[in-house]
Coordinates of C-alpha atoms in Angstrom, one line a residue:
X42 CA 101.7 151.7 122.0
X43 CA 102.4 149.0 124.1
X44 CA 101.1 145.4 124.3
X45 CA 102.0 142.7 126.9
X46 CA 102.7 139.4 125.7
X47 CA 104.3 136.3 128.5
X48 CA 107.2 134.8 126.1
X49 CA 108.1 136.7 123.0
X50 CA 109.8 134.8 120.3
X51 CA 111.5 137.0 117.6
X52 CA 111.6 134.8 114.3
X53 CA 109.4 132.4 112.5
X54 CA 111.8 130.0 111.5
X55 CA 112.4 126.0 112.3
X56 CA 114.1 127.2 116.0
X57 CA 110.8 129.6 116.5
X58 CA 108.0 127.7 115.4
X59 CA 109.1 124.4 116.7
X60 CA 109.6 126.5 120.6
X61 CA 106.3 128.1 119.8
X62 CA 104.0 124.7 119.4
X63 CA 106.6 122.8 122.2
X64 CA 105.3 125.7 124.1
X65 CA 101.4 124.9 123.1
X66 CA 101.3 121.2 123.4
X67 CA 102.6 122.3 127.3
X68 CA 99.3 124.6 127.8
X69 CA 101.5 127.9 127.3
X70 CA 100.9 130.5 124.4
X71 CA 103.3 132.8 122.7
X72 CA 104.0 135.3 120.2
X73 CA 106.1 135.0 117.4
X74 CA 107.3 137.9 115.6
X75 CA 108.6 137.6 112.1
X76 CA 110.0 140.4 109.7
X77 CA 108.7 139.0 106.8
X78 CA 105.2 139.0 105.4
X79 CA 105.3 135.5 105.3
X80 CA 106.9 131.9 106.2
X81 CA 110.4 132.3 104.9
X82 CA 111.3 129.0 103.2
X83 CA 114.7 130.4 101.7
X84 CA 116.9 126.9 101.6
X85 CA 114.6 124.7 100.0
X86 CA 115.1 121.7 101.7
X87 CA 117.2 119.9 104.8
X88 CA 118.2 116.7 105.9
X89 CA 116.2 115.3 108.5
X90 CA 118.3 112.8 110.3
X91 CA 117.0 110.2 113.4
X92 CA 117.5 113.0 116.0
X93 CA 115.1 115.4 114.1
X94 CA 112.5 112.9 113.5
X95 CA 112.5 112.3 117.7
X96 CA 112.2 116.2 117.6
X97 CA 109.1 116.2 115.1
X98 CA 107.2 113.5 117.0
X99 CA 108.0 115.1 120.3
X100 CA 105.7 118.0 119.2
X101 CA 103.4 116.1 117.1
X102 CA 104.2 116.4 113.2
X103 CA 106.3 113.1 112.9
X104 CA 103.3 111.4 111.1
X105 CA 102.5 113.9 109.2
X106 CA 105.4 114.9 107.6
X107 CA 106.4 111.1 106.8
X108 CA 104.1 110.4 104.2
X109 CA 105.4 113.3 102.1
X110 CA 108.7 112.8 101.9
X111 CA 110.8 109.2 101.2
X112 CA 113.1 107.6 103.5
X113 CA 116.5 107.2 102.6
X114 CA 118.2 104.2 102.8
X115 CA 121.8 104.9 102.5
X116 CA 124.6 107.1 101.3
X117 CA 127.1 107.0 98.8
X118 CA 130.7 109.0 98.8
X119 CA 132.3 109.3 95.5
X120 CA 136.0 111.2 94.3
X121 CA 134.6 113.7 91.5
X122 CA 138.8 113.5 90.8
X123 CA 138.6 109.6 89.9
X124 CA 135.0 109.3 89.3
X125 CA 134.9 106.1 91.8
X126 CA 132.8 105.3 94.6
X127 CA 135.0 106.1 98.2
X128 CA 132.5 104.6 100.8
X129 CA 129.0 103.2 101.1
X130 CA 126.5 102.8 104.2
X131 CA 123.0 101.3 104.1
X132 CA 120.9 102.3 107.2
X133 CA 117.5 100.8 108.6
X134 CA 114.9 102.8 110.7
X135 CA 113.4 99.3 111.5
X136 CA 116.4 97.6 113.5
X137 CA 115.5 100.9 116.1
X138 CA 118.8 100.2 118.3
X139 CA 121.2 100.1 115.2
X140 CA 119.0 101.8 112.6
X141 CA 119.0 106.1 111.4
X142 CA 115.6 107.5 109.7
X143 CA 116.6 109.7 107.4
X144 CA 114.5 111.9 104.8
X145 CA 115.1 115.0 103.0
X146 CA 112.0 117.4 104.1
X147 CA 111.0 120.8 102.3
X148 CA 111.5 124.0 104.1
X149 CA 108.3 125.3 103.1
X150 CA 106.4 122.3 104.2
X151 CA 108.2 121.9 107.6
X152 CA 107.5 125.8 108.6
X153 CA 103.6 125.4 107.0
X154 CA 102.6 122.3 109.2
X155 CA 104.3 123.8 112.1
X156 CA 102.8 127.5 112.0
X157 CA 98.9 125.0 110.9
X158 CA 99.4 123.3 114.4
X159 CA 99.8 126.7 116.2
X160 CA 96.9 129.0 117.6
X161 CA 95.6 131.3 115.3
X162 CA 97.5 134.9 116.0
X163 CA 100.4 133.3 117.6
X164 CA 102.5 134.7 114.8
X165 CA 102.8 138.3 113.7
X166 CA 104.2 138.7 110.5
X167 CA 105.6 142.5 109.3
X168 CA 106.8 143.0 112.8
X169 CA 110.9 143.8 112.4
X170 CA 112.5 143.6 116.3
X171 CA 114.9 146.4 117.1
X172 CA 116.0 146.4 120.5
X173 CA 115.5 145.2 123.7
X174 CA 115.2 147.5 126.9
X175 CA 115.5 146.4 130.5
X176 CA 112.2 147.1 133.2
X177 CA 111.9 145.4 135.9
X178 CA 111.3 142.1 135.8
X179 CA 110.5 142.6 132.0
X180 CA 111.9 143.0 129.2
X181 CA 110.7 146.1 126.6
X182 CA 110.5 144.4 123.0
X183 CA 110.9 147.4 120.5
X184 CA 109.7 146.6 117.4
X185 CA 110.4 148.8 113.7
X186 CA 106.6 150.5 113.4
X187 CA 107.3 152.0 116.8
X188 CA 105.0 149.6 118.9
X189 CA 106.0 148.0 122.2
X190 CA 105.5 144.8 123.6
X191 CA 106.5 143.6 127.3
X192 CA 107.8 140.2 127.9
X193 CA 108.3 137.4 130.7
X194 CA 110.4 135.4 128.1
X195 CA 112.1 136.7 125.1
X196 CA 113.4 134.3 122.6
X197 CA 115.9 135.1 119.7
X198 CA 115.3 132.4 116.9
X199 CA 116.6 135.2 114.4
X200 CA 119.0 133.4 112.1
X201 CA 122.6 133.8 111.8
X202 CA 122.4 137.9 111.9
X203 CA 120.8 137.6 115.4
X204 CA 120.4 140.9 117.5
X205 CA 119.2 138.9 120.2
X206 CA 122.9 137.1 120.1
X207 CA 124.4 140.5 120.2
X208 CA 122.5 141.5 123.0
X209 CA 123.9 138.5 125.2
X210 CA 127.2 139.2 124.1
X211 CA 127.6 136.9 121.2
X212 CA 129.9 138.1 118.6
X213 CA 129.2 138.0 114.7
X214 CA 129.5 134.5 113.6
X215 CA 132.7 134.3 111.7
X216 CA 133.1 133.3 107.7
X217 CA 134.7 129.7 107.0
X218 CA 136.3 130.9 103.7
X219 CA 133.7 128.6 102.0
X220 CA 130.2 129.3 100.2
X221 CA 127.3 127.0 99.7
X222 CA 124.9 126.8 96.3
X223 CA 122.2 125.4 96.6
X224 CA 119.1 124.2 94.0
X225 CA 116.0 121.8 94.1
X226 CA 114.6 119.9 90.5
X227 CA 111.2 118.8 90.0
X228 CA 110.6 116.0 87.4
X229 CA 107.0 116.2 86.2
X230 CA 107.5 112.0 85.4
X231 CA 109.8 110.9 88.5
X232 CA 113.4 111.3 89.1
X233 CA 114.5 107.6 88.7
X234 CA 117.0 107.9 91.8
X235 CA 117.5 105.3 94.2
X236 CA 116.7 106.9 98.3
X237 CA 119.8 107.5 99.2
X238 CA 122.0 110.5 99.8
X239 CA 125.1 111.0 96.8
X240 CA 128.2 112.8 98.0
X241 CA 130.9 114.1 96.1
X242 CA 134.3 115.4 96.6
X243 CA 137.4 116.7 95.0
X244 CA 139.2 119.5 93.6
X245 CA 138.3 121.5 96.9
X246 CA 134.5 121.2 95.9
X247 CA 131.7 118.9 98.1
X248 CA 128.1 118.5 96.6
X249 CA 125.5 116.4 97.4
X250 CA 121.8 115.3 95.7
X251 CA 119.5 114.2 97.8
X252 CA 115.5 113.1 96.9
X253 CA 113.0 114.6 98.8
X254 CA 110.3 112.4 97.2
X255 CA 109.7 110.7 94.1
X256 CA 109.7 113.9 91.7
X257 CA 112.1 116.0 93.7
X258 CA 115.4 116.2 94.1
X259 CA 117.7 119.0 96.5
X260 CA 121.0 119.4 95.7
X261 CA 123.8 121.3 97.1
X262 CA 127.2 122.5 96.1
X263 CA 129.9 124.0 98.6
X264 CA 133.3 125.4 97.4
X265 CA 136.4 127.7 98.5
X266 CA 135.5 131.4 98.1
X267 CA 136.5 134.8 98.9
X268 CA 134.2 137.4 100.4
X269 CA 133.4 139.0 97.2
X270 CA 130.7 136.8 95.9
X271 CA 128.2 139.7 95.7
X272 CA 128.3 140.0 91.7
X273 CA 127.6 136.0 92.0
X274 CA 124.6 136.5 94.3
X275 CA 122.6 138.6 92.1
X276 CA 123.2 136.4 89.3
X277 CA 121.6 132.7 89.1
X278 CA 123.2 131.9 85.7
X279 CA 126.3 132.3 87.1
X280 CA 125.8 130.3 90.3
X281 CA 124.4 127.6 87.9
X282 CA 127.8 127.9 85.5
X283 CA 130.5 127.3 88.5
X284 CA 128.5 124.8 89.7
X285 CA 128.6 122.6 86.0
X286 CA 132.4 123.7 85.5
X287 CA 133.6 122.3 88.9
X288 CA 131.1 119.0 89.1
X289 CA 134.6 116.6 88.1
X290 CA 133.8 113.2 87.4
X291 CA 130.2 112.6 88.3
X292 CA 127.5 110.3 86.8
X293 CA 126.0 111.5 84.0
X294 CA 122.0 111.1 85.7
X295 CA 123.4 113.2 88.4
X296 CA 124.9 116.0 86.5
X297 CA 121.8 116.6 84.7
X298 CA 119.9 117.0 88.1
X299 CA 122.3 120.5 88.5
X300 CA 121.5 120.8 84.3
X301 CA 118.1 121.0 84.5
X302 CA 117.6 123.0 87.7
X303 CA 115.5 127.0 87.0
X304 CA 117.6 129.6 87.9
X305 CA 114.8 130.8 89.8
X306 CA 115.5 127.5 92.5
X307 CA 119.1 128.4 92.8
X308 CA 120.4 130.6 95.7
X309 CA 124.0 131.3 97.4
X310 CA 125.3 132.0 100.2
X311 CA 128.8 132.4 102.5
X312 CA 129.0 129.7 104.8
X313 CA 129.5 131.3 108.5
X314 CA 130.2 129.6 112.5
X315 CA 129.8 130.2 115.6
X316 CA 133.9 129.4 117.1
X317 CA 133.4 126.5 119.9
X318 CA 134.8 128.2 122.1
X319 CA 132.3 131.2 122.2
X320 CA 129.7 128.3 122.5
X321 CA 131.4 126.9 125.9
X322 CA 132.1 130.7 127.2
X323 CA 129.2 132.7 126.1
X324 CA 125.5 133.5 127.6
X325 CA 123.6 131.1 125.7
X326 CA 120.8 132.9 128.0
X327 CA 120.9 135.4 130.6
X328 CA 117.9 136.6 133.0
X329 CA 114.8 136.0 131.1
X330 CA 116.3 135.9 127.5
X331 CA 117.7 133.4 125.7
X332 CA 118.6 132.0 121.8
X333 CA 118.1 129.0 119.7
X334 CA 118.7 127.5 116.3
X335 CA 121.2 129.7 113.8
X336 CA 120.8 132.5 116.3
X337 CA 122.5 130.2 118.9
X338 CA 124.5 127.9 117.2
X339 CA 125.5 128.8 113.3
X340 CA 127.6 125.8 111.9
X341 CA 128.7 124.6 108.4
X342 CA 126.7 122.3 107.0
X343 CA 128.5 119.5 106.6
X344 CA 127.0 117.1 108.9
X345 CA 123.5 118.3 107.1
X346 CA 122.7 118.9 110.9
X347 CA 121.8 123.0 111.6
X348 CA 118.4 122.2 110.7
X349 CA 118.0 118.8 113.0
X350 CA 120.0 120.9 115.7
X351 CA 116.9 123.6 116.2
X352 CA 114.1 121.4 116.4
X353 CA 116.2 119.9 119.3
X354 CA 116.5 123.5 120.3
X355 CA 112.9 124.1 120.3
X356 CA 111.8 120.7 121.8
X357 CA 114.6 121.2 125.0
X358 CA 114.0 124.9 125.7
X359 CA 109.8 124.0 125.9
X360 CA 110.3 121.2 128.3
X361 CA 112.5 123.6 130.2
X362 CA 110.1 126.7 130.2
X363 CA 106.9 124.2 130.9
X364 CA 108.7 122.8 133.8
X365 CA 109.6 126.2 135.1
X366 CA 106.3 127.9 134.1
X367 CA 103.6 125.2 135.4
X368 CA 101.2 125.9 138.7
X369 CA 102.4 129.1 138.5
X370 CA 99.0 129.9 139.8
X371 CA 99.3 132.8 143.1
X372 CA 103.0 133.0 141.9
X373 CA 104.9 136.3 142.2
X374 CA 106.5 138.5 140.4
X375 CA 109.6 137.5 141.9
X376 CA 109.4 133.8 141.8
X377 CA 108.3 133.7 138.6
X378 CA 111.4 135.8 137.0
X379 CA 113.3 133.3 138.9
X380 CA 111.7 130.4 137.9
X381 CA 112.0 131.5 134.2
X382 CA 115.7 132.2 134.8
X383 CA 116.5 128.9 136.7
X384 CA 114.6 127.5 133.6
X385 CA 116.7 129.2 130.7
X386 CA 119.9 128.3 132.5
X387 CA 118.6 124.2 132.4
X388 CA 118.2 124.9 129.0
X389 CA 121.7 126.4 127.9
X390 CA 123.6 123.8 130.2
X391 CA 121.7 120.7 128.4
X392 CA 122.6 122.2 124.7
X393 CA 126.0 123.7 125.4
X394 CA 128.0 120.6 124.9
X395 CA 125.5 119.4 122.0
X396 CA 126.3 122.4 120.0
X397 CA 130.0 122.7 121.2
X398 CA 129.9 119.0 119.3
X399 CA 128.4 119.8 116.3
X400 CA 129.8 122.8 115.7
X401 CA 133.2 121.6 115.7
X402 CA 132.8 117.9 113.6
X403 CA 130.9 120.1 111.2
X404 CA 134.1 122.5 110.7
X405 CA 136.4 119.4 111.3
X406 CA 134.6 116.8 108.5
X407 CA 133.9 119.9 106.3
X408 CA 137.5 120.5 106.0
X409 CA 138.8 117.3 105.5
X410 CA 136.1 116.5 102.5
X411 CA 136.9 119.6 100.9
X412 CA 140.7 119.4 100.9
X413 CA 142.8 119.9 97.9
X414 CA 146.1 118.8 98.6
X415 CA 147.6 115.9 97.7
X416 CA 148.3 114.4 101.1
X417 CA 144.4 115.1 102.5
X418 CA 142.9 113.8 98.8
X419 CA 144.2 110.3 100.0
X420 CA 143.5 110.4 102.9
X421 CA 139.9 111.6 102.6
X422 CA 139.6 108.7 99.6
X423 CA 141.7 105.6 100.7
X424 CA 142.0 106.2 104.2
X425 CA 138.7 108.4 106.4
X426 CA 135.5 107.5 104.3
X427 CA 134.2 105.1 107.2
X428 CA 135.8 106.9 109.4
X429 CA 133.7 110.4 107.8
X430 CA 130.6 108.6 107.8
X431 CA 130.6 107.3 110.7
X432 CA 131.0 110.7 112.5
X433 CA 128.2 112.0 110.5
X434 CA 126.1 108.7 111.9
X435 CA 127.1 109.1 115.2
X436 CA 125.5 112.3 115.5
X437 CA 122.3 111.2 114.9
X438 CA 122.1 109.2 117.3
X439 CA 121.3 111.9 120.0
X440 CA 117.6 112.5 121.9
X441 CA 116.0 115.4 123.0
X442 CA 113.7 113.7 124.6
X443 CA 110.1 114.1 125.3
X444 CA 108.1 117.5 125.7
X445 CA 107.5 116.4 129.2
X446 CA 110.6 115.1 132.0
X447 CA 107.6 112.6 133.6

């Protein structure tokens, strides 16, 4: 059976549904196809820097999402080896030259109040993609129950694993030798915690607790590993008992965040990049297909920016497609495949360099604060805490800009 549909996005994640209503608040409908039978909100939660709240308002959910989560109002870097604060940096969102909003958000929420703001039907849920054929000025969407759909545009917002990636060339993004735990607390009474962000380092461990409101709290937990942490990924309790045996010299409050955590709110997994260089070389889109968020650009995640870096994503590649896709009244075949193309390649060549960026302080910050040598541990605790932060600041500081170029 086949089904025609203009711009085909294959996954309902941040990248997809924040593309997908870009695309709607310009007057142009989509489909979104997503494996699961539901929104997958696998993760928890993810820092939501000032670039990301640009993003959000851009496509209308700023407001919204606000209310329901606290702003943060600092962060604090402390040596788990000496138990003693490194660096500290208090932030305002109301001095708006100088100032960084910054909020924990849910997963869950995020993808709910994007995929309420959508068109009802825009996503398909149960519908696996499998491969991509070539007709025409179309592209044949092949999906797991056998069906068909023909696209205009076809998006890949399909996570790390991406076959969209793999069709462009991509290769597998590569393992970093580290893997991330990571949890979220509820506290039926309230937390207690000040709103700011708590970083730890030492031993060749990073973790970090983070409120999300007044009775949650995300936390994760990154360390050295092997390949062979399958036995540890079926097993919470295990997850839960590295995590309190490598902690070091942390505040009492804040260890019994990671204490009290469910096993059922604890999840691993290997932490995985996209190499720079295949970011400056490779077909971030080619004819009438293109990819965004993890599928694009997987990095670590120690600039807490992966997240922040796909709304961008989905905010940049709308304006681009709108731009490229309006009065397209009496427009051709022809012209329209090239106006789509013309349109995918303005998108690529405004996030190459963004994600080229990112990708590489990410790696670069990740493996300074998770050193354990001697020379690097004082360095990372006398000498680079300002210097650390203020690379993880600076990226913030980056907008997407407006749904609209007018």
């Amino acid at each position: 059976m086949e089904a025609v549909a203009d711009i085909v996005i294959v996954g309902a994640g941040i990248a997809g549904l924040t593309t997908a209503l870009g695309l709607h608040r310009c007057g142009i409908r989509s489909l979104v196809l997503e494996s699961s039978d539901g929104l997958r909100t696998t993760g928890f939660a993810f820092t939501t820097w000032t670039n990301a709240w640009r993003a959000l308002d851009a496509v209308g959910i700023g407001a919204p999402l606000r209310p329901q989560h606290c702003q943060l109002f600092g962060l604090q870097t402390t040596s788990t080896i000496s138990g003693l604060s490194t660096a500290e940096r208090n932030f305002d969102a109301t001095e708006t030259q100088r100032g960084h909003e910054f909020r924990c958000v849910q997963r869950r929420t995020l993808l709910e109040t994007l995929a309420n703001e959508l068109p009802s039907g825009t996503i398909r849920y149960s519908s696996k993609f499998v491969s991509i054929e070539e007709s025409g000025y179309l592209k044949l969407v092949h999906l797991s129950d056998g069906s068909i759909l023909k696209a205009k545009v076809l998006i890949g917002c399909d996570g790390v694993n991406s076959a969209v990636a793999t069709w462009l060339g991509f290769k597998k993004p590569a393992f970093v030798g580290r893997s991330a735990i990571r949890g979220c607390v509820y506290y039926e009474h309230g937390h207690g915690f000040e709103p700011k962000l708590l970083l730890y380092f030492g031993e060749g461990v990073r973790s970090g607790v983070i409120p999300c409101d007044d009775k949650s709290i995300y936390w994760f937990f990154t360390f050295s590993s092997s390949r062979k942490n399958e036995e540890m990924e079926e097993s919470p309790a295990k997850m839960k008992q590295l995590v309190l045996g490598k902690l070091g010299k942390i505040p009492d409050n804040v260890r019994a965040v990671f204490e009290k955590t469910e096993l059922d709110n604890i999840i691993l997994s290997p932490l995985r990049f996209r190499p720079p260089w295949d970011i400056l070389w490779g077909n971030i889109s080619k004819t009438n297909v293109c990819v965004a968020g993890d599928a694009f650009h997987p990095m670590t995640p120690d600039l807490g920016q992966g997240g922040c870096a796909a709304l961008e994503d989905g905010v940049v590649l709308a304006r681009c497609l709108g731009e490229a896709l309006r009065e397209k009244q009496g427009m051709g075949s022809e012209e329209e495949y090239k106006r789509i193309e013309m349109g995918l390649q303005s998108y690529a060549k405004e996030r190459r360099w963004r994600a080229f960026e990112l990708i590489s302080t990410a790696y670069m910050v990740g493996y300074i604060q998770q050193s354990n040598g001697m020379v690097l541990n004082f360095l990372r605790d006398r000498v680079l805490p300002s210097f650390l932060a203020r690379q993880l600041l600076k990226m913030t500081s980056y907008d997407c800009g407006k749904l609209s170029a007018s």
